[in-house]
Short mmCIF file of C-alpha atoms in Angstrom, two decimals:
data_model
loop_
_atom_site.label_atom_id
_atom_site.label_comp_id
_atom_site.label_asym_id
_atom_site.label_seq_id
_atom_site.Cartn_x
_atom_site.Cartn_y
_atom_site.Cartn_z
CA MET X 1 78.61 15.28 8.08
CA GLU X 2 81.34 14.10 5.72
CA HIS X 3 80.02 15.78 2.57
CA GLN X 4 79.25 19.47 2.11
CA LEU X 5 75.92 19.57 0.29
CA THR X 6 74.86 22.89 -1.23
CA ILE X 7 71.33 23.52 -2.50
CA TYR X 8 69.77 26.47 -4.31
CA ASN X 9 67.40 28.32 -1.99
CA THR X 10 64.66 30.02 -4.02
CA LEU X 11 64.05 32.40 -1.12
CA THR X 12 67.61 33.83 -1.10
CA ARG X 13 68.25 33.13 -4.82
CA LYS X 14 71.63 31.53 -4.21
CA LYS X 15 73.24 28.21 -3.43
CA GLU X 16 73.65 27.65 0.29
CA LEU X 17 75.38 25.06 2.42
CA PHE X 18 72.73 22.67 3.71
CA VAL X 19 72.70 22.80 7.51
CA PRO X 20 69.72 20.94 9.05
CA LEU X 21 67.90 22.60 11.92
CA HIS X 22 68.00 19.43 14.01
CA ALA X 23 70.73 17.19 12.56
CA PRO X 24 70.82 14.29 11.95
CA HIS X 25 67.05 14.68 11.45
CA VAL X 26 65.79 16.42 8.31
CA GLY X 27 62.22 17.52 7.65
CA MET X 28 61.20 17.74 3.98
CA TYR X 29 57.78 18.63 2.57
CA VAL X 30 56.95 18.37 -1.15
CA CYS X 31 53.70 19.35 -2.82
CA GLY X 32 52.13 16.21 -4.25
CA PRO X 33 49.45 15.72 -6.92
CA THR X 34 45.88 16.90 -7.18
CA VAL X 35 44.21 13.58 -7.93
CA TYR X 36 41.52 14.28 -10.53
CA GLY X 37 43.28 12.87 -13.62
CA ASP X 38 45.94 10.49 -14.84
CA PRO X 39 49.53 11.22 -13.74
CA HIS X 40 51.62 13.02 -16.35
CA LEU X 41 55.10 14.49 -16.84
CA GLY X 42 54.27 17.39 -14.56
CA HIS X 43 53.90 14.86 -11.76
CA ALA X 44 57.02 12.91 -12.73
CA ARG X 45 59.58 15.69 -12.59
CA PRO X 46 59.10 16.92 -8.99
CA ALA X 47 58.66 13.33 -7.82
CA ILE X 48 61.99 12.28 -9.38
CA THR X 49 63.77 15.51 -8.34
CA PHE X 50 62.89 15.17 -4.67
CA ASP X 51 63.33 11.40 -4.75
CA LEU X 52 66.94 12.14 -5.78
CA LEU X 53 67.31 14.53 -2.83
CA PHE X 54 65.64 12.04 -0.45
CA ARG X 55 67.99 9.26 -1.55
CA TYR X 56 71.09 11.45 -1.28
CA LEU X 57 70.25 12.86 2.15
CA ARG X 58 69.77 9.33 3.45
CA HIS X 59 73.06 8.31 1.85
CA LEU X 60 74.76 11.14 3.74
CA GLY X 61 73.46 9.65 6.96
CA TYR X 62 70.51 11.94 7.69
CA LYS X 63 67.25 10.60 9.10
CA VAL X 64 64.73 12.12 6.72
CA ARG X 65 61.03 12.56 7.37
CA TYR X 66 59.69 13.11 3.88
CA VAL X 67 56.09 14.36 3.67
CA ARG X 68 54.33 14.51 0.29
CA ASN X 69 50.66 15.46 0.34
CA ILE X 70 47.71 14.39 -1.78
CA THR X 71 45.30 17.22 -2.71
CA ASP X 72 41.84 15.68 -2.74
CA VAL X 73 39.77 18.77 -1.91
CA GLY X 74 39.90 22.53 -2.36
CA HIS X 75 41.69 22.77 -5.71
CA LEU X 76 39.24 24.82 -7.76
CA GLU X 77 38.76 24.85 -11.51
CA HIS X 78 39.48 28.48 -12.39
CA ASP X 79 41.97 29.57 -9.75
CA ALA X 80 42.74 29.08 -6.06
CA ASP X 81 39.50 30.79 -4.97
CA GLU X 82 36.85 30.42 -7.65
CA GLY X 83 35.14 27.77 -9.75
CA GLU X 84 34.12 24.20 -9.13
CA ASP X 85 36.32 21.77 -7.20
CA LYS X 86 38.14 19.70 -9.84
CA ILE X 87 37.57 16.40 -8.06
CA ALA X 88 33.91 17.19 -7.34
CA LYS X 89 33.41 18.12 -11.01
CA LYS X 90 34.90 14.81 -12.15
CA ALA X 91 32.68 12.98 -9.64
CA ARG X 92 29.56 14.80 -10.89
CA LEU X 93 30.32 14.04 -14.54
CA GLU X 94 31.05 10.37 -13.87
CA GLN X 95 28.32 9.94 -11.22
CA LEU X 96 30.80 8.84 -8.56
CA GLU X 97 31.56 9.84 -5.01
CA PRO X 98 34.38 12.44 -4.94
CA MET X 99 36.49 10.11 -2.81
CA GLU X 100 36.05 7.37 -5.43
CA VAL X 101 37.61 9.71 -8.00
CA ALA X 102 40.38 10.71 -5.60
CA GLN X 103 41.17 7.09 -4.67
CA TYR X 104 41.15 5.91 -8.28
CA TYR X 105 43.67 8.51 -9.43
CA THR X 106 45.74 8.20 -6.25
CA ASN X 107 46.14 4.49 -7.01
CA ARG X 108 47.19 5.29 -10.58
CA TYR X 109 49.65 7.90 -9.32
CA HIS X 110 51.19 5.37 -6.94
CA ARG X 111 51.56 2.78 -9.72
CA ALA X 112 53.27 5.35 -11.96
CA MET X 113 55.64 6.39 -9.15
CA GLU X 114 56.50 2.75 -8.45
CA ALA X 115 57.25 2.21 -12.15
CA LEU X 116 59.56 5.27 -12.08
CA ASN X 117 61.27 3.79 -8.99
CA VAL X 118 60.28 6.78 -6.86
CA LEU X 119 60.53 5.81 -3.20
CA PRO X 120 57.34 6.29 -1.17
CA PRO X 121 57.44 9.24 1.24
CA SER X 122 57.56 8.78 5.01
CA ILE X 123 54.05 10.27 5.32
CA GLU X 124 51.48 10.94 2.60
CA PRO X 125 48.66 12.98 4.19
CA LEU X 126 45.36 13.76 2.50
CA ALA X 127 44.00 17.30 2.54
CA SER X 128 40.52 15.92 3.32
CA GLY X 129 41.91 14.12 6.35
CA HIS X 130 43.22 17.33 7.93
CA ILE X 131 40.24 19.68 7.89
CA ILE X 132 40.50 20.31 11.65
CA GLU X 133 44.16 21.35 11.35
CA GLN X 134 43.29 23.71 8.51
CA GLU X 135 40.44 25.25 10.49
CA GLU X 136 42.83 25.80 13.41
CA LEU X 137 45.26 27.53 11.06
CA VAL X 138 42.49 29.83 9.84
CA LYS X 139 41.45 30.63 13.43
CA SER X 140 45.00 31.62 14.39
CA ILE X 141 45.34 33.92 11.37
CA LEU X 142 41.99 35.53 12.23
CA ASP X 143 43.03 35.93 15.88
CA ASN X 144 46.22 37.70 14.79
CA GLY X 145 44.26 40.14 12.63
CA TYR X 146 45.47 39.07 9.20
CA ALA X 147 42.18 37.66 7.91
CA TYR X 148 38.50 38.61 7.79
CA VAL X 149 35.14 36.86 7.41
CA SER X 150 32.98 37.85 4.45
CA GLU X 151 29.62 36.21 3.69
CA GLY X 152 30.68 32.92 5.31
CA SER X 153 34.10 32.76 3.66
CA VAL X 154 37.41 33.73 5.25
CA TYR X 155 40.01 35.69 3.29
CA PHE X 156 43.64 36.53 3.98
CA ASP X 157 44.20 40.30 4.17
CA VAL X 158 47.20 40.67 1.87
CA ALA X 159 47.47 44.47 2.12
CA LYS X 160 47.46 44.45 5.93
CA TYR X 161 50.01 41.63 6.01
CA ASN X 162 52.23 43.51 3.56
CA ARG X 163 52.32 46.54 5.86
CA HIS X 164 54.16 44.47 8.48
CA HIS X 165 55.87 41.83 6.33
CA HIS X 166 56.85 41.34 2.70
CA TYR X 167 54.22 39.60 0.59
CA GLY X 168 56.10 38.56 -2.53
CA LYS X 169 59.53 37.79 -1.05
CA LEU X 170 59.67 34.29 -2.56
CA SER X 171 58.57 35.22 -6.07
CA GLY X 172 60.25 38.64 -6.12
CA ARG X 173 56.97 40.45 -6.72
CA ASN X 174 55.66 43.57 -5.02
CA LEU X 175 52.05 44.06 -4.02
CA ASP X 176 51.35 46.61 -6.78
CA GLU X 177 52.48 44.06 -9.37
CA VAL X 178 50.28 41.41 -7.76
CA LEU X 179 47.28 43.76 -7.82
CA ASN X 180 47.86 44.63 -11.46
CA THR X 181 48.00 40.99 -12.53
CA THR X 182 45.17 39.63 -10.35
CA ARG X 183 42.17 38.71 -12.47
CA GLN X 184 38.76 40.08 -11.60
CA LEU X 185 36.48 37.06 -11.28
CA ASP X 186 32.80 36.65 -10.51
CA GLY X 187 32.17 36.37 -6.78
CA GLN X 188 35.26 38.35 -5.80
CA GLU X 189 33.25 41.37 -4.70
CA GLU X 190 33.16 39.85 -1.22
CA LYS X 191 36.94 40.41 -0.96
CA HIS X 192 38.44 43.63 0.41
CA ASN X 193 41.20 43.39 -2.17
CA PRO X 194 41.46 41.34 -5.43
CA ALA X 195 44.81 39.91 -4.23
CA ASP X 196 43.27 38.50 -1.01
CA PHE X 197 43.11 34.72 -1.11
CA ALA X 198 40.63 32.31 0.45
CA LEU X 199 41.45 30.51 3.68
CA TRP X 200 37.95 29.04 3.93
CA LYS X 201 35.21 29.04 1.28
CA LYS X 202 31.51 28.87 2.00
CA ALA X 203 30.07 26.02 -0.06
CA GLN X 204 27.32 26.79 -2.54
CA PRO X 205 24.24 24.53 -2.34
CA GLU X 206 25.45 22.38 -5.26
CA HIS X 207 28.94 21.91 -3.83
CA ILE X 208 29.43 18.25 -2.87
CA MET X 209 32.51 18.40 -0.63
CA ARG X 210 31.80 20.41 2.54
CA TRP X 211 32.57 20.43 6.25
CA PRO X 212 31.18 22.39 9.21
CA SER X 213 33.19 25.33 10.56
CA PRO X 214 32.63 28.38 12.78
CA TRP X 215 32.10 30.46 9.62
CA SER X 216 30.00 28.24 7.35
CA ASP X 217 29.61 24.79 5.91
CA GLY X 218 32.41 24.86 3.39
CA PHE X 219 35.91 23.74 2.58
CA PRO X 220 39.49 25.00 3.09
CA GLY X 221 41.33 27.13 0.58
CA TRP X 222 43.94 25.28 -1.48
CA HIS X 223 46.90 27.06 0.12
CA CYS X 224 45.97 26.02 3.67
CA GLU X 225 46.64 22.31 3.38
CA CYS X 226 50.42 22.38 3.00
CA THR X 227 50.94 24.90 5.81
CA ALA X 228 48.68 22.95 8.18
CA MET X 229 50.04 19.49 7.34
CA GLY X 230 53.67 20.63 7.17
CA ARG X 231 53.36 22.04 10.69
CA LYS X 232 51.57 18.94 12.00
CA TYR X 233 54.17 16.44 10.79
CA LEU X 234 57.38 18.49 10.67
CA GLY X 235 56.87 21.15 13.34
CA ALA X 236 56.72 24.94 13.30
CA HIS X 237 60.18 25.10 11.68
CA PHE X 238 61.51 22.55 9.20
CA ASP X 239 64.28 22.27 6.64
CA ILE X 240 63.03 21.90 3.06
CA HIS X 241 59.85 22.67 1.16
CA GLY X 242 59.82 21.72 -2.50
CA GLY X 243 57.71 21.55 -5.62
CA GLY X 244 57.49 22.70 -9.21
CA MET X 245 58.44 26.24 -10.19
CA ASP X 246 54.82 26.92 -11.14
CA LEU X 247 53.96 26.75 -7.41
CA ILE X 248 56.22 29.64 -6.38
CA PHE X 249 53.37 32.07 -6.97
CA PRO X 250 50.77 32.07 -5.64
CA HIS X 251 50.82 28.79 -3.72
CA HIS X 252 54.16 28.92 -1.91
CA GLU X 253 54.02 32.69 -1.54
CA CYS X 254 50.71 32.27 0.26
CA GLU X 255 52.16 29.50 2.41
CA ILE X 256 54.88 31.84 3.69
CA ALA X 257 52.28 34.51 4.46
CA GLN X 258 50.04 32.01 6.28
CA ALA X 259 52.92 30.72 8.40
CA VAL X 260 54.10 34.19 9.42
CA ALA X 261 50.55 35.42 10.05
CA SER X 262 49.72 32.44 12.24
CA GLN X 263 52.93 31.93 14.24
CA GLY X 264 54.94 35.14 13.80
CA ASP X 265 57.84 33.72 11.78
CA GLU X 266 58.58 31.52 8.77
CA MET X 267 58.32 27.75 8.89
CA VAL X 268 60.70 26.79 6.05
CA HIS X 269 64.48 27.19 5.91
CA TYR X 270 65.16 26.14 2.30
CA TRP X 271 62.70 26.49 -0.60
CA MET X 272 63.55 24.29 -3.60
CA HIS X 273 61.84 24.26 -7.01
CA ASN X 274 62.30 22.17 -10.13
CA ASN X 275 61.90 23.83 -13.51
CA MET X 276 59.21 23.19 -16.09
CA ILE X 277 58.70 20.58 -18.79
CA THR X 278 57.93 21.29 -22.45
CA ILE X 279 56.91 19.01 -25.32
CA ASN X 280 58.80 19.78 -28.54
CA GLY X 281 59.45 23.30 -27.29
CA GLN X 282 55.86 24.01 -26.21
CA LYS X 283 54.25 24.04 -22.80
CA MET X 284 52.30 20.83 -22.31
CA GLY X 285 48.53 21.36 -22.39
CA LYS X 286 45.36 19.63 -23.54
CA SER X 287 44.35 22.68 -25.59
CA LEU X 288 47.62 22.40 -27.56
CA GLY X 289 47.06 18.73 -28.31
CA ASN X 290 50.41 17.72 -26.81
CA PHE X 291 49.25 16.48 -23.41
CA ILE X 292 50.83 13.07 -22.72
CA THR X 293 50.18 10.98 -19.63
CA LEU X 294 52.82 8.72 -18.12
CA GLU X 295 50.78 5.67 -19.09
CA GLU X 296 50.84 6.85 -22.71
CA PHE X 297 54.62 7.24 -22.55
CA PHE X 298 54.92 3.70 -21.20
CA THR X 299 52.63 2.21 -23.90
CA GLY X 300 53.38 4.58 -26.80
CA ASP X 301 49.62 5.10 -27.25
CA ASN X 302 49.68 8.78 -28.19
CA PRO X 303 49.90 10.38 -31.67
CA ASN X 304 52.80 12.57 -30.50
CA LEU X 305 54.93 9.49 -29.75
CA THR X 306 56.68 7.33 -32.32
CA GLN X 307 57.22 4.49 -29.83
CA ALA X 308 56.79 3.48 -26.20
CA TYR X 309 59.35 4.65 -23.65
CA SER X 310 60.07 2.66 -20.51
CA PRO X 311 59.72 4.23 -17.06
CA MET X 312 63.50 4.10 -16.61
CA THR X 313 64.00 5.93 -19.91
CA ILE X 314 61.73 8.70 -18.60
CA ARG X 315 63.58 8.79 -15.27
CA PHE X 316 66.99 8.80 -16.95
CA PHE X 317 65.91 11.56 -19.35
CA ILE X 318 64.75 13.77 -16.48
CA LEU X 319 67.98 13.17 -14.53
CA GLN X 320 70.08 14.04 -17.59
CA ALA X 321 69.09 17.68 -17.04
CA HIS X 322 69.76 19.64 -13.86
CA TYR X 323 66.54 19.96 -11.86
CA ARG X 324 66.59 23.79 -12.19
CA SER X 325 66.82 23.71 -16.01
CA THR X 326 63.92 23.18 -18.40
CA VAL X 327 63.43 19.75 -19.96
CA ASP X 328 62.05 19.41 -23.48
CA PHE X 329 60.51 16.05 -24.32
CA GLY X 330 60.72 14.98 -27.95
CA ASN X 331 61.00 11.60 -29.64
CA GLU X 332 64.59 12.10 -30.83
CA ALA X 333 65.75 13.23 -27.39
CA LEU X 334 63.97 10.33 -25.69
CA GLN X 335 65.46 7.83 -28.13
CA ALA X 336 68.92 9.23 -27.40
CA ALA X 337 68.19 8.85 -23.67
CA GLU X 338 67.08 5.27 -24.29
CA LYS X 339 70.45 4.51 -25.90
CA GLY X 340 72.33 6.28 -23.11
CA LEU X 341 70.48 4.29 -20.46
CA ALA X 342 71.25 1.07 -22.35
CA ARG X 343 74.96 1.97 -22.31
CA LEU X 344 74.89 2.35 -18.54
CA THR X 345 72.89 -0.80 -17.86
CA ASP X 346 75.07 -2.82 -20.27
CA ALA X 347 78.16 -1.53 -18.47
CA ALA X 348 76.63 -2.52 -15.12
CA HIS X 349 76.03 -6.07 -16.39
CA THR X 350 79.55 -6.26 -17.84
CA LEU X 351 81.00 -4.97 -14.57
CA GLU X 352 79.54 -7.89 -12.63
CA LYS X 353 81.31 -10.37 -14.93
CA LEU X 354 84.80 -8.81 -14.74
CA THR X 355 87.59 -10.76 -13.10
CA PRO X 356 90.47 -9.07 -11.26
CA GLY X 357 93.97 -8.80 -12.66
CA GLU X 358 97.34 -8.78 -10.96
CA ARG X 359 97.70 -5.01 -11.25
CA SER X 360 95.62 -1.94 -12.08
CA THR X 361 96.41 -0.10 -15.27
CA ALA X 362 93.85 2.64 -14.60
CA ASP X 363 92.80 4.74 -11.62
CA ILE X 364 89.24 4.23 -10.43
CA ARG X 365 89.26 6.01 -7.05
CA TRP X 366 88.15 9.23 -8.71
CA LEU X 367 84.62 7.95 -9.47
CA ARG X 368 83.22 8.06 -5.94
CA GLU X 369 84.90 11.39 -5.18
CA LYS X 370 83.78 13.09 -8.43
CA CYS X 371 80.19 11.83 -8.13
CA HIS X 372 79.96 13.07 -4.54
CA GLU X 373 81.36 16.39 -5.67
CA ALA X 374 78.67 16.70 -8.36
CA MET X 375 75.84 15.72 -6.02
CA ASN X 376 77.05 18.15 -3.37
CA ASP X 377 76.85 20.91 -6.00
CA ASP X 378 73.06 21.34 -5.84
CA LEU X 379 72.30 17.76 -6.97
CA ASN X 380 74.10 17.98 -10.31
CA SER X 381 72.82 14.68 -11.70
CA PRO X 382 73.95 15.35 -15.33
CA ILE X 383 77.58 15.49 -14.15
CA VAL X 384 77.10 12.27 -12.17
CA ILE X 385 75.80 10.60 -15.34
CA ALA X 386 78.79 11.91 -17.31
CA HIS X 387 81.15 10.37 -14.72
CA LEU X 388 79.28 7.05 -14.94
CA PHE X 389 79.67 7.09 -18.74
CA GLU X 390 83.40 7.63 -18.27
CA ALA X 391 83.50 4.70 -15.88
CA SER X 392 81.56 2.64 -18.46
CA ARG X 393 84.35 3.19 -21.00
CA LEU X 394 86.85 1.81 -18.49
CA ILE X 395 84.60 -1.18 -17.76
CA ASN X 396 84.41 -2.02 -21.47
CA SER X 397 88.16 -1.56 -21.81
CA VAL X 398 88.78 -4.01 -18.96
CA ALA X 399 86.31 -6.48 -20.50
CA ALA X 400 88.16 -6.22 -23.84
CA GLY X 401 91.50 -6.90 -22.14
CA HIS X 402 92.96 -3.46 -22.79
CA ASP X 403 93.03 -2.57 -19.07
CA SER X 404 93.02 -4.48 -15.83
CA LEU X 405 92.05 -3.83 -12.20
CA THR X 406 93.13 -5.51 -9.01
CA ALA X 407 90.49 -7.20 -6.84
CA GLU X 408 90.49 -4.21 -4.48
CA ASP X 409 90.04 -1.67 -7.29
CA LEU X 410 87.41 -3.81 -8.99
CA ASP X 411 85.41 -4.02 -5.75
CA GLU X 412 85.63 -0.23 -5.37
CA LEU X 413 84.47 0.29 -8.96
CA LYS X 414 81.51 -2.04 -8.44
CA ALA X 415 80.54 -0.38 -5.17
CA ALA X 416 80.79 3.18 -6.49
CA PHE X 417 78.99 2.38 -9.76
CA ARG X 418 76.13 0.60 -7.96
CA LEU X 419 75.88 3.39 -5.38
CA PHE X 420 75.45 6.26 -7.80
CA CYS X 421 73.71 4.52 -10.71
CA PHE X 422 71.17 2.51 -8.72
CA ASP X 423 70.98 3.70 -5.09
CA ILE X 424 71.21 7.47 -5.63
CA LEU X 425 70.06 8.09 -9.23
CA GLY X 426 67.46 5.37 -8.67
CA LEU X 427 67.90 3.63 -12.02
CA LYS X 428 67.12 -0.08 -12.18
CA ALA X 429 67.10 -2.96 -14.59
CA GLU X 430 63.67 -3.25 -16.17
CA SER X 431 61.98 -6.58 -16.62
CA THR X 432 60.78 -7.40 -20.11
CA SER X 433 57.00 -7.36 -20.52
CA ASN X 434 55.08 -10.42 -21.75
CA ALA X 435 54.32 -8.63 -25.03
CA GLU X 436 58.00 -7.82 -25.56
CA ARG X 437 58.99 -11.40 -24.75
CA GLU X 438 56.42 -12.79 -27.19
CA ALA X 439 57.56 -10.39 -29.92
CA ALA X 440 61.22 -11.37 -29.44
CA PHE X 441 60.26 -15.06 -29.31
CA GLY X 442 58.34 -14.83 -32.58
CA ALA X 443 61.12 -12.87 -34.28
CA ALA X 444 63.65 -15.54 -33.32
CA VAL X 445 61.49 -18.33 -34.79
CA ASP X 446 60.91 -16.33 -37.98
CA MET X 447 64.66 -15.78 -38.28
CA LEU X 448 65.30 -19.54 -38.04
CA LEU X 449 62.65 -20.27 -40.63
CA ALA X 450 64.17 -17.65 -42.95
CA GLU X 451 67.49 -19.49 -42.66
CA ARG X 452 65.66 -22.73 -43.46
CA GLN X 453 64.16 -21.13 -46.57
CA LYS X 454 67.64 -20.07 -47.69
CA ALA X 455 68.91 -23.62 -47.13
CA LYS X 456 66.03 -25.04 -49.21
CA ALA X 457 66.72 -22.51 -51.99
CA ASN X 458 70.35 -23.66 -52.00
CA LYS X 459 69.19 -27.31 -51.95
CA ASP X 460 70.96 -27.73 -48.60
CA TRP X 461 68.44 -30.33 -47.47
CA ALA X 462 70.46 -31.43 -44.45
CA THR X 463 70.38 -27.94 -42.89
CA SER X 464 66.74 -27.46 -43.85
CA ASP X 465 65.69 -30.75 -42.25
CA LYS X 466 67.80 -30.09 -39.12
CA ILE X 467 66.12 -26.71 -38.45
CA ARG X 468 62.67 -28.26 -39.01
CA ASN X 469 63.39 -31.28 -36.78
CA ASP X 470 64.96 -29.18 -34.01
CA LEU X 471 61.91 -26.88 -33.95
CA ALA X 472 59.58 -29.89 -33.95
CA ALA X 473 61.47 -31.33 -30.98
CA LEU X 474 60.79 -28.07 -29.12
CA GLY X 475 57.04 -28.37 -29.83
CA PHE X 476 56.72 -26.28 -32.99
CA GLU X 477 54.51 -27.37 -35.86
CA ILE X 478 55.81 -26.19 -39.25
CA LYS X 479 53.56 -26.08 -42.33
CA ASP X 480 55.13 -25.46 -45.73
CA GLY X 481 53.04 -23.75 -48.40
CA LYS X 482 53.49 -22.14 -51.77
CA ASP X 483 53.81 -18.69 -50.13
CA GLY X 484 56.34 -19.83 -47.52
CA CYS X 485 55.75 -21.57 -44.23
CA GLU X 486 53.62 -21.05 -41.15
CA TRP X 487 54.34 -22.13 -37.59
CA LYS X 488 52.60 -22.58 -34.31
CA LEU X 489 53.66 -23.79 -30.89
CA ASN X 490 51.73 -26.86 -29.72
CA LYS X 491 50.97 -26.52 -26.00
#
């Protein structure tokens, strides 16, 4: 490949040259949402991070099979092994079928991703649609001696696995540390070890979502789905597995253990994780009163927000920070991002109107090279944005007549700007909503009527009558009163 992409591998804790196992094909698996509530910022960041990677890999010429799962069963309320299934709980409270809840929030997730201009994955498997694959995974781990059956549930034997392999290699933990930090929960007496995690859980009588298995009527453990579906669609060895940093332990740690215990070696070559999101310096959480859904960001309907923020403002704000750094959402920072995005989109519009000159007074060939260089350095989107801002200054200088570009250089500038701003960063021009159009429309009419009032105050009757007559010709009815004037549009 022409470009030397490096990515940070969480497993080795260093940046590595990306070398696909089966070039030009690339297999990429990213943990998707658990669909029991409205999509929020925690869903947006990994989606945008790995959308950026997906776009760039395809730009480099790779054929990418991108798998992003939907968790619609097995994600329990208290932790990975105990409590009520979150989707089943929502279904019970709202007197719905669990799959109604899952479908409703899946649809809302898809609409939010479309608004953020996140490309759909190649495959989007459901955990509930792959019960057989998860049962087969559990059987293979049992056959290899790394799991045991206890009262109808199946648990992974972490201590036995750790004697032959390293449980904790992804997160950097040792088993003693894991044991010391594992909570003692009701129902865990059936485990050999508090750190053992469920591969299959026997369903209690009140549990709605259940399937038959050799061990009991029950459901798969949360960690099983990604290992089983990753193997089904990407094979026993694939290139990239990604998700949020909060998934490193226990979820992705358990995935590594499951893969090794079932097939004898690891499935994933590169592990990638985006960092966390905070709201005004605090972790986002309902208990803290700072939980904001994406829909609330888009409408501004949340007491923590001073205004609405468009989907592209959210996307731009996330891309302004490197994916491995934390991102703190606050109104001032979002408003600054809104202005920065406007600068880029205004420059893009201006660029399309530029006409070539006889000679170039500035070099533009650097833009493509520098942006590639930044992207190849572990997807350094903030540096790409900085280069686009620099290009925007040149665009405005050419528009003002201070610089000029030949037709060839202007075409290169347009191509490079479009490529990195729109195709790779995934920004796009946003259409104005009906409400925004109506507000702007009304403000324009009010401004004209204010000018008419000034003309009347100055006894400039000609201007006053002209504004009134011109508005009437457009279908407006103007009524003068002692407190000013009112208007309406006759349909």
